[in-house]
CSV table of C-alpha atoms in Angstrom, one decimal:
chain,number,residue,atom,x,y,z
A,3,MET,CA,67.4,81.6,110.7
A,4,ALA,CA,66.5,85.2,108.9
A,5,THR,CA,64.5,84.9,105.5
A,6,LEU,CA,64.3,87.9,103.2
A,7,LEU,CA,61.4,87.9,100.3
A,8,VAL,CA,62.3,89.9,96.8
A,9,LYS,CA,58.8,89.4,95.0
A,10,HIS,CA,56.7,91.1,91.6
A,11,ALA,CA,60.1,91.5,89.5
A,12,HIS,CA,59.0,91.9,86.1
A,13,THR,CA,61.4,90.1,84.8
A,14,LEU,CA,63.8,88.2,87.0
A,15,VAL,CA,66.9,86.7,85.2
A,16,THR,CA,68.3,83.4,87.0
A,17,MET,CA,71.5,82.6,84.4
A,18,ASP,CA,71.1,79.0,85.5
A,19,ALA,CA,72.0,75.6,83.7
A,20,THR,CA,68.3,76.5,80.9
A,21,ARG,CA,68.6,80.1,81.4
A,22,ARG,CA,64.9,80.9,82.6
A,23,GLU,CA,64.2,84.0,82.8
A,24,ILE,CA,61.2,84.3,84.9
A,25,ALA,CA,58.1,87.1,84.3
A,26,ASP,CA,56.8,88.5,88.4
A,27,GLY,CA,59.2,86.8,89.4
A,28,ALA,CA,60.6,86.3,93.4
A,29,VAL,CA,63.3,85.2,94.9
A,30,LEU,CA,63.5,83.8,99.1
A,31,VAL,CA,66.5,84.0,100.3
A,32,ARG,CA,67.4,82.0,103.8
A,33,ASP,CA,70.8,83.0,105.8
A,34,GLN,CA,72.8,84.5,103.8
A,35,VAL,CA,71.2,81.7,100.9
A,36,ILE,CA,68.4,81.9,97.9
A,37,GLU,CA,66.3,79.0,99.0
A,38,GLN,CA,63.8,79.6,96.2
A,39,VAL,CA,63.4,80.4,92.6
A,40,GLY,CA,60.1,81.4,91.1
A,41,THR,CA,57.3,83.6,90.2
A,42,THR,CA,55.9,85.7,93.0
A,43,ALA,CA,52.9,83.3,93.2
A,44,ALA,CA,54.3,80.1,93.7
A,45,LEU,CA,56.8,81.5,96.6
A,46,PRO,CA,55.9,81.9,100.0
A,47,SER,CA,53.7,85.5,100.9
A,48,SER,CA,55.9,86.7,103.8
A,49,ALA,CA,59.4,86.3,105.2
A,50,ASP,CA,61.4,88.7,108.1
A,51,GLN,CA,63.0,91.2,105.1
A,52,VAL,CA,60.1,92.2,102.3
A,53,ILE,CA,61.3,93.9,99.1
A,54,ASP,CA,58.1,94.3,96.9
A,55,LEU,CA,59.5,95.6,93.2
A,56,LYS,CA,55.9,96.4,91.9
A,57,GLY,CA,56.8,94.7,88.5
A,58,GLN,CA,58.7,97.7,87.5
A,59,HIS,CA,62.7,95.8,88.3
A,60,ILE,CA,64.3,93.7,86.4
A,61,LEU,CA,66.0,91.1,89.1
A,62,ILE,CA,69.4,89.5,87.8
A,63,PRO,CA,72.5,87.8,89.6
A,64,GLY,CA,74.5,90.4,90.8
A,65,LEU,CA,77.8,91.0,88.5
A,66,VAL,CA,81.2,90.3,89.5
A,67,ASN,CA,84.4,92.6,88.3
A,68,THR,CA,87.2,90.6,88.1
A,69,HIS,CA,90.5,93.2,87.4
A,70,HIS,CA,90.2,96.2,88.8
A,71,HIS,CA,93.2,98.6,90.5
A,72,LEU,CA,91.1,100.7,93.3
A,73,TYR,CA,93.5,102.8,94.8
A,74,GLN,CA,93.9,104.7,91.0
A,75,THR,CA,90.5,106.1,92.1
A,76,LEU,CA,93.0,108.5,93.1
A,77,THR,CA,94.7,109.2,89.9
A,78,ARG,CA,92.0,109.5,87.2
A,79,VAL,CA,92.2,112.1,84.1
A,80,ILE,CA,96.3,113.5,85.2
A,81,ARG,CA,97.2,115.7,82.4
A,82,THR,CA,101.0,114.0,81.4
A,83,ALA,CA,98.4,110.5,81.5
A,84,GLN,CA,95.6,110.9,79.3
A,85,ASN,CA,97.1,110.4,75.8
A,86,SER,CA,99.4,107.9,76.1
A,87,GLU,CA,100.0,104.0,75.6
A,88,LEU,CA,100.8,101.9,78.6
A,89,PHE,CA,103.8,102.1,78.9
A,90,ASP,CA,104.1,105.6,78.6
A,91,TRP,CA,101.2,106.1,80.9
A,92,LEU,CA,102.7,103.8,83.5
A,93,ILE,CA,106.1,105.8,83.7
A,94,ALA,CA,103.9,109.7,84.0
A,95,LEU,CA,102.0,107.2,87.1
A,96,TYR,CA,104.5,105.6,88.8
A,97,PRO,CA,106.3,108.9,91.1
A,98,ILE,CA,102.7,110.0,92.1
A,99,TRP,CA,102.2,106.9,92.9
A,100,ALA,CA,104.8,105.9,94.8
A,101,GLY,CA,103.2,108.8,97.2
A,102,LEU,CA,100.0,106.3,98.0
A,103,THR,CA,99.9,106.1,101.9
A,104,ALA,CA,97.9,103.4,103.7
A,105,GLU,CA,95.0,106.0,104.6
A,106,ALA,CA,94.6,107.2,100.7
A,107,MET,CA,94.1,103.0,100.0
A,108,LYS,CA,91.4,102.8,102.8
A,109,ILE,CA,89.7,105.3,101.5
A,110,SER,CA,90.2,104.7,97.8
A,111,THR,CA,89.0,101.7,98.0
A,112,LYS,CA,85.8,102.7,99.7
A,113,VAL,CA,85.4,105.1,96.4
A,114,GLY,CA,86.0,102.7,93.9
A,115,LEU,CA,84.1,99.9,95.7
A,116,ALA,CA,81.3,102.4,96.3
A,117,GLU,CA,81.2,102.7,92.5
A,118,LEU,CA,81.3,100.0,91.4
A,119,ILE,CA,77.7,97.9,94.1
A,120,LEU,CA,76.2,100.9,92.3
A,121,SER,CA,77.0,100.5,89.1
A,122,GLY,CA,75.4,96.4,90.0
A,123,CYS,CA,78.8,94.7,91.3
A,124,THR,CA,78.1,93.0,94.2
A,125,THR,CA,81.9,90.3,93.8
A,126,ALA,CA,84.9,92.6,93.2
A,127,SER,CA,88.3,91.2,92.4
A,128,ASP,CA,91.4,94.0,93.2
A,129,HIS,CA,95.1,93.8,91.6
A,130,HIS,CA,96.8,95.9,94.6
A,131,TYR,CA,100.7,95.8,93.1
A,132,ILE,CA,102.4,99.1,94.8
A,133,PHE,CA,103.1,99.8,98.4
A,134,PRO,CA,105.2,102.4,99.3
A,135,ASN,CA,105.5,103.8,102.7
A,136,ASP,CA,102.9,102.1,105.3
A,137,CYS,CA,100.8,100.7,102.8
A,138,THR,CA,99.5,97.1,103.1
A,139,LEU,CA,97.0,95.0,101.9
A,140,ASP,CA,95.6,94.9,105.3
A,141,ALA,CA,94.2,98.9,104.3
A,142,GLN,CA,91.9,97.4,101.5
A,143,ILE,CA,90.9,94.3,103.2
A,144,GLU,CA,89.7,96.8,106.2
A,145,ALA,CA,88.4,99.2,104.0
A,146,ALA,CA,86.7,96.3,101.7
A,147,GLY,CA,85.1,95.3,104.6
A,148,GLU,CA,83.3,97.9,105.6
A,149,THR,CA,81.4,97.7,102.5
A,150,GLY,CA,80.0,95.1,102.3
A,151,ILE,CA,80.9,93.5,99.0
A,152,ARG,CA,82.5,90.6,98.0
A,153,PHE,CA,85.6,90.6,98.5
A,154,HIS,CA,88.9,88.7,96.3
A,155,ALA,CA,92.4,90.5,96.9
A,156,SER,CA,95.3,89.8,95.0
A,157,ARG,CA,98.5,90.9,96.8
A,158,GLY,CA,99.9,92.5,93.9
A,159,SER,CA,104.0,93.2,93.7
A,160,MET,CA,107.1,94.3,91.6
A,161,SER,CA,110.3,93.3,91.7
A,162,VAL,CA,112.0,94.3,88.3
A,163,GLY,CA,113.1,97.6,88.5
A,164,GLN,CA,114.5,100.2,86.0
A,165,SER,CA,118.0,99.4,86.8
A,166,GLN,CA,117.1,95.8,86.5
A,167,GLY,CA,116.2,96.2,83.2
A,168,GLY,CA,112.3,96.4,84.6
A,169,LEU,CA,109.9,99.1,83.0
A,170,PRO,CA,109.2,100.7,87.3
A,171,PRO,CA,111.8,102.6,89.1
A,172,ASP,CA,113.9,100.7,91.8
A,173,HIS,CA,112.1,103.5,94.1
A,174,VAL,CA,108.7,101.2,94.3
A,175,VAL,CA,110.1,98.1,93.6
A,176,GLU,CA,110.3,95.7,97.0
A,177,ASP,CA,112.3,92.4,97.4
A,178,GLU,CA,111.5,88.9,96.3
A,179,ASP,CA,112.0,87.8,99.8
A,180,PHE,CA,109.5,90.1,101.4
A,181,ILE,CA,107.0,89.5,99.0
A,182,LEU,CA,106.7,86.0,99.7
A,183,ARG,CA,106.8,86.2,103.3
A,184,ASP,CA,104.1,88.8,103.3
A,185,SER,CA,101.9,87.0,100.8
A,186,ARG,CA,102.1,84.3,103.2
A,187,ARG,CA,101.2,85.6,105.9
A,188,LEU,CA,97.8,87.2,103.8
A,189,ILE,CA,97.5,83.8,103.3
A,190,GLU,CA,97.1,82.7,106.6
A,191,THR,CA,95.8,85.3,108.4
A,192,TYR,CA,92.5,86.3,105.8
A,193,HIS,CA,91.7,83.8,103.0
A,194,ASP,CA,88.8,81.7,103.6
A,195,ASN,CA,88.4,78.9,101.2
A,196,SER,CA,84.3,78.3,101.8
A,197,ARG,CA,81.7,78.1,100.4
A,198,TYR,CA,79.8,81.9,100.5
A,199,SER,CA,82.8,83.1,101.6
A,200,MET,CA,83.7,86.8,101.9
A,201,LEU,CA,87.2,87.2,102.1
A,202,ARG,CA,89.8,85.1,99.5
A,203,ILE,CA,93.9,86.2,99.3
A,204,THR,CA,94.6,86.2,95.2
A,205,LEU,CA,99.0,85.7,94.9
A,206,ALA,CA,99.6,88.0,91.4
A,207,PRO,CA,103.2,89.0,90.6
A,208,CYS,CA,102.0,92.6,88.4
A,209,SER,CA,103.3,92.0,84.6
A,210,PRO,CA,106.1,90.3,82.8
A,211,PHE,CA,107.7,93.5,83.0
A,212,SER,CA,107.9,93.8,86.4
A,213,VAL,CA,109.0,91.0,88.3
A,214,SER,CA,111.3,87.7,87.8
A,215,MET,CA,110.1,84.7,87.0
A,216,ASP,CA,111.6,83.5,89.5
A,217,LEU,CA,108.7,85.2,91.9
A,218,MET,CA,106.3,84.1,89.2
A,219,ARG,CA,107.2,80.3,89.4
A,220,GLN,CA,107.1,81.2,93.1
A,221,SER,CA,104.2,82.4,93.7
A,222,ALA,CA,102.7,79.7,92.0
A,223,GLU,CA,104.0,77.3,94.1
A,224,LEU,CA,103.1,79.1,97.5
A,225,ALA,CA,99.6,79.9,96.2
A,226,ARG,CA,99.6,75.6,95.1
A,227,SER,CA,100.1,75.0,98.7
A,228,TYR,CA,97.3,75.9,99.9
A,229,PRO,CA,93.6,75.2,99.0
A,230,GLY,CA,91.6,77.6,96.9
A,231,VAL,CA,94.4,81.0,96.7
A,232,ARG,CA,94.1,81.8,93.6
A,233,LEU,CA,96.8,83.3,90.2
A,234,HIS,CA,96.8,86.3,88.8
A,235,THR,CA,98.8,88.6,86.1
A,236,HIS,CA,98.8,91.1,83.5
A,237,LEU,CA,99.7,89.2,80.5
A,238,ALA,CA,100.0,91.0,76.6
A,239,GLU,CA,97.7,93.5,77.0
A,240,THR,CA,100.4,95.5,74.3
A,241,GLU,CA,102.1,95.6,71.4
A,242,GLY,CA,104.8,96.4,73.7
A,243,ASP,CA,104.2,94.1,76.0
A,244,VAL,CA,104.6,91.2,73.7
A,245,GLY,CA,108.4,92.8,72.4
A,246,TYR,CA,109.2,93.2,75.8
A,247,SER,CA,108.6,89.2,76.7
A,248,LEU,CA,110.2,88.1,73.3
A,249,GLU,CA,113.1,90.3,73.7
A,250,GLN,CA,113.8,90.1,77.6
A,251,PHE,CA,113.0,86.0,77.3
A,252,GLY,CA,112.7,85.1,74.1
A,253,LEU,CA,109.1,83.7,74.5
A,254,LYS,CA,105.0,85.2,73.0
A,255,PRO,CA,103.3,85.6,76.4
A,256,GLY,CA,101.2,82.3,76.2
A,257,ASP,CA,104.9,80.2,75.8
A,258,TYR,CA,105.6,82.5,79.2
A,259,ALA,CA,102.8,81.6,81.5
A,260,GLU,CA,103.1,78.2,80.6
A,261,GLU,CA,107.1,78.7,80.7
A,262,VAL,CA,106.9,79.7,84.2
A,263,GLY,CA,103.5,77.6,85.5
A,264,TRP,CA,100.6,80.4,85.1
A,265,ILE,CA,98.5,77.8,82.9
A,266,GLY,CA,95.6,76.4,84.4
A,267,GLU,CA,91.7,76.2,85.9
A,268,ASP,CA,93.5,78.1,89.7
A,269,VAL,CA,94.7,80.6,87.1
A,270,TRP,CA,93.2,84.2,85.6
A,271,HIS,CA,94.5,86.9,82.9
A,272,ALA,CA,94.1,90.5,82.9
A,273,HIS,CA,93.7,91.6,80.0
A,274,ALA,CA,95.1,88.8,77.3
A,275,VAL,CA,94.7,91.5,73.2
A,276,TYR,CA,97.8,89.7,71.9
A,277,LEU,CA,97.5,86.2,72.4
A,278,THR,CA,97.7,84.2,69.5
A,279,ASP,CA,95.8,81.0,68.4
A,280,GLU,CA,97.1,78.8,70.2
A,281,ALA,CA,98.1,80.5,73.1
A,282,ILE,CA,94.0,80.7,73.3
A,283,GLY,CA,93.5,77.8,72.2
A,284,LYS,CA,96.3,76.0,75.3
A,285,PHE,CA,93.8,78.9,78.1
A,286,GLY,CA,90.3,77.0,76.6
A,287,ARG,CA,92.2,73.4,77.3
A,288,SER,CA,93.4,73.6,81.0
A,289,GLY,CA,90.8,76.0,81.9
A,290,THR,CA,92.8,79.4,82.7
A,291,GLY,CA,91.0,82.6,82.7
A,292,ILE,CA,90.9,86.0,81.0
A,293,ALA,CA,89.5,88.7,82.5
A,294,HIS,CA,88.5,91.3,79.3
A,295,CYS,CA,88.9,95.3,79.8
A,296,PRO,CA,87.6,96.4,76.9
A,297,ALA,CA,87.9,100.4,78.4
A,298,SER,CA,91.2,100.2,79.0
A,299,ASN,CA,91.7,98.6,75.9
A,300,LEU,CA,90.5,101.5,74.3
A,301,ARG,CA,91.6,104.2,76.1
A,302,LEU,CA,95.7,103.5,76.0
A,303,GLY,CA,94.3,102.5,72.6
A,304,SER,CA,95.8,99.1,73.4
A,305,GLY,CA,93.4,96.9,71.1
A,306,ILE,CA,90.4,94.5,71.1
A,307,ALA,CA,90.7,91.2,73.5
A,308,ARG,CA,89.3,88.6,70.7
A,309,VAL,CA,85.8,87.7,72.9
A,310,ARG,CA,84.4,85.7,70.7
A,311,PHE,CA,87.5,83.2,69.5
A,312,MET,CA,87.8,82.8,73.3
A,313,ARG,CA,84.5,81.6,74.5
A,314,ASP,CA,84.1,79.8,71.0
A,315,ARG,CA,87.5,77.6,72.4
A,316,GLY,CA,86.3,77.3,75.6
A,317,VAL,CA,88.3,80.0,77.8
A,318,ALA,CA,86.1,81.6,80.5
A,319,VAL,CA,85.8,84.8,80.4
A,320,GLY,CA,85.4,87.1,83.3
A,321,LEU,CA,84.7,91.3,82.7
A,322,GLY,CA,86.7,93.7,83.9
A,323,VAL,CA,86.8,97.9,84.7
A,324,ASP,CA,90.3,98.0,85.0
A,325,GLY,CA,92.3,100.7,87.0
A,326,SER,CA,89.9,103.6,87.5
A,327,ALA,CA,93.2,106.3,86.0
A,328,SER,CA,93.4,103.6,83.2
A,329,ASN,CA,89.4,103.6,82.2
A,330,ASP,CA,88.3,106.5,84.6
A,331,SER,CA,85.0,104.4,85.9
A,332,GLY,CA,84.5,101.7,87.6
A,333,HIS,CA,80.9,101.4,86.0
A,334,LEU,CA,80.6,97.4,86.0
A,335,LEU,CA,77.1,97.8,84.0
A,336,ALA,CA,78.7,100.2,81.4
A,337,GLU,CA,81.9,98.3,80.4
A,338,ALA,CA,79.3,95.1,79.7
A,339,ARG,CA,77.9,96.8,77.4
A,340,LEU,CA,81.1,98.5,76.1
A,341,ALA,CA,82.3,94.4,75.8
A,342,MET,CA,78.9,94.1,73.6
A,343,LEU,CA,79.8,97.0,71.3
A,344,VAL,CA,83.7,96.4,70.7
A,345,ALA,CA,82.8,92.6,69.7
A,346,ARG,CA,80.6,93.5,67.4
A,347,ALA,CA,83.3,96.1,66.1
A,348,GLY,CA,84.9,93.8,63.0
A,349,ARG,CA,81.3,94.2,61.1
A,350,ASP,CA,79.5,91.5,63.2
A,351,PRO,CA,76.4,92.6,65.1
A,352,MET,CA,76.3,89.2,66.4
A,353,GLY,CA,79.8,89.4,67.6
A,354,LEU,CA,78.4,89.2,71.6
A,355,THR,CA,74.9,89.5,71.8
A,356,ALA,CA,73.4,91.1,74.9
A,357,ARG,CA,72.3,87.4,76.8
A,358,GLU,CA,75.5,86.1,75.7
A,359,THR,CA,77.2,89.4,77.5
A,360,LEU,CA,75.0,89.4,80.7
A,361,GLU,CA,76.8,85.3,81.1
A,362,ILE,CA,80.3,87.0,81.1
A,363,ALA,CA,79.7,90.2,83.6
A,364,THR,CA,77.9,87.3,86.3
A,365,LEU,CA,78.9,83.3,85.4
A,366,GLY,CA,82.2,84.0,83.6
A,367,GLY,CA,83.4,86.4,86.3
A,368,ALA,CA,82.1,83.7,88.9
A,369,GLN,CA,84.3,81.3,87.3
A,370,ALA,CA,87.4,82.9,86.3
A,371,LEU,CA,87.4,83.5,90.1
A,372,GLY,CA,86.7,80.0,90.6
A,373,ARG,CA,83.4,80.2,92.1
A,374,ASP,CA,80.0,78.2,92.2
A,375,ASP,CA,78.6,79.7,94.9
A,376,ILE,CA,77.7,82.7,92.8
A,377,GLY,CA,76.9,84.1,89.2
A,378,SER,CA,73.4,82.6,89.1
A,379,LEU,CA,70.0,83.1,90.9
A,380,GLU,CA,69.1,79.2,92.0
A,381,PRO,CA,68.3,77.2,95.3
A,382,GLY,CA,71.8,77.0,96.9
A,383,LYS,CA,73.9,80.0,95.6
A,384,ALA,CA,74.6,82.5,98.1
A,385,ALA,CA,72.0,85.4,98.2
A,386,ASP,CA,74.4,88.3,95.1
A,387,PHE,CA,71.3,89.8,93.6
A,388,VAL,CA,71.1,93.1,92.2
A,389,ALA,CA,67.3,95.2,90.7
A,390,PHE,CA,66.9,98.0,88.1
A,391,ASP,CA,64.4,100.2,87.8
A,392,LEU,CA,62.5,99.8,84.4
A,393,ASN,CA,60.5,103.0,85.4
A,394,THR,CA,63.5,105.4,84.4
A,395,LEU,CA,63.8,107.9,81.2
A,396,ALA,CA,66.9,105.4,79.9
A,397,PHE,CA,64.9,102.4,79.9
A,398,ALA,CA,61.5,104.1,78.1
A,399,GLY,CA,60.8,102.1,75.3
A,400,ALA,CA,62.7,99.6,75.8
A,401,LEU,CA,60.5,97.4,78.2
A,402,HIS,CA,59.8,94.6,74.8
A,403,ASP,CA,63.1,92.9,76.3
A,404,PRO,CA,64.2,94.8,79.6
A,405,VAL,CA,67.5,92.2,80.1
A,406,ALA,CA,68.7,93.2,77.1
A,407,ALA,CA,67.5,97.4,77.8
A,408,LEU,CA,70.5,97.0,80.4
A,409,LEU,CA,73.7,96.0,77.8
A,410,PHE,CA,71.5,98.2,75.1
A,411,CYS,CA,70.3,101.7,76.6
A,412,THR,CA,72.2,103.9,79.1
A,413,PRO,CA,74.1,102.1,81.9
A,414,ALA,CA,71.8,102.7,85.1
A,415,GLN,CA,72.4,102.6,88.6
A,416,VAL,CA,70.9,99.9,91.1
A,417,ALA,CA,67.9,100.7,93.2
A,418,TYR,CA,68.5,97.9,95.0
A,419,SER,CA,71.8,95.2,95.7
A,420,VAL,CA,71.5,92.6,98.0
A,421,ILE,CA,75.0,91.0,98.8
A,422,ASN,CA,75.1,88.2,101.2
A,423,GLY,CA,71.6,87.8,102.0
A,424,HIS,CA,72.0,91.4,103.4
A,425,ILE,CA,70.3,94.8,101.8
A,426,ILE,CA,73.4,96.8,100.9
A,427,VAL,CA,72.1,99.3,98.3
A,428,GLU,CA,67.5,100.5,98.7
A,429,GLN,CA,66.2,102.6,96.7
A,430,GLY,CA,69.6,103.7,95.2
A,431,HIS,CA,70.9,104.6,98.0
A,432,LEU,CA,74.0,102.4,99.7
A,433,THR,CA,73.6,101.6,103.4
A,434,THR,CA,76.8,100.5,104.3
A,435,LEU,CA,79.0,104.1,103.8
A,436,GLU,CA,78.1,108.0,103.7
A,437,LEU,CA,79.4,108.8,100.6
A,438,PRO,CA,79.5,112.7,101.0
A,439,PRO,CA,82.0,113.1,103.6
A,440,LEU,CA,84.1,109.6,102.0
A,441,ILE,CA,84.1,111.5,98.6
A,442,GLU,CA,85.6,114.6,100.8
A,443,ALA,CA,88.0,113.3,102.2
A,444,HIS,CA,88.8,111.2,99.2
A,445,ASN,CA,89.6,114.1,96.7
A,446,GLN,CA,92.0,115.8,99.2
A,447,HIS,CA,94.2,113.1,98.7
A,448,ALA,CA,94.3,113.0,95.5
A,449,GLN,CA,95.4,115.9,95.6
A,450,ALA,CA,98.2,115.9,97.7
A,451,LEU,CA,98.9,112.7,95.9
A,452,VAL,CA,99.7,115.0,92.6
A,453,ASP,CA,100.9,118.5,94.5
A,454,GLN,CA,103.7,115.8,96.4
A,455,GLU,CA,104.9,114.8,93.1
């Protein structure tokens, strides 16, 4: 039984029920599971592997990313989409994305996950909804497995093209019967609902303006016929999104979600900027989660989700960097900082505190993904944690409160990342991927996508 000891953390943030923060903290891991958490003096002095943080690192639970589109690393800062709201942004990018290949999918998945890992993420959910050419979700799952991250792969879909009143071009949508067959195949091939699972499948029809209500209902029915398969989609992202729902369905987004059976503890929605008070109340009472994506919401001019209001009503709120073409970044700690700041934009310096924001980025994400085995450092939890070096320029003068400094100061890269008990980042270097050739290949695919369009 392999053991790993991480000792002499300047501060260890447990995120346990009492939110303990331990000076000179340590964690003992046995076979990928946390066995002991406490002061360095109280834990064993040796193990098969030892990481000595030498009193200069803050150790926290791994961050959880609840919404992303990893393939979009290929289309960052496209000129024609830099200054558009959501619908025009999508219209500009759909033709480019139609050239996506399985190889480009694999490479962009690795690039996006590497960026997340180095920013403190240990569990990531991706929402992939466009499958042109030879693309399948298998390509992404294979690539994610090589990074060492804990992964929730969402089988997204688009089935209603422009000729049927939807937003995407007809040539990028799929047949609904095929979508459901492929969804079942992916669940039966890959989904692992066991505790500490490294891979789970989610069903995720893309949005109200790109799929039918029938597909939403049938996807929910299919997911609920398997243990632990969750549901995810975009909802109430923009005012135009709300207008589409009213025009096409005669329903506000929250009522639409309820009508198609997408409210409950097995569902989380991305964005939710324009949910009504009533809908937020229903989400809170039913356990329906939200992926908060502040950078994308600001970049597209969509608005700011009412996270304080949601949390006060019991909604499970996690954090998402969203797609790297509507955020142009995949730095999850930077996203957390922005979430804290935008919550204060309404002239409320208590909109979100640093510790509340860190809770959203850890426990909140775990709850949104339906997991009770990650999000905190406690015996019996998965060995997922990250360490940030406090002896850097960004934290100079900030050691009065290193926990708050993580959120208030310049977003840092991790010095160490342990995922499922394995050292994935060591002294700032990713151990599972060689980045320079990966970035070079990624940029070649990104250029080819633009050139073909």
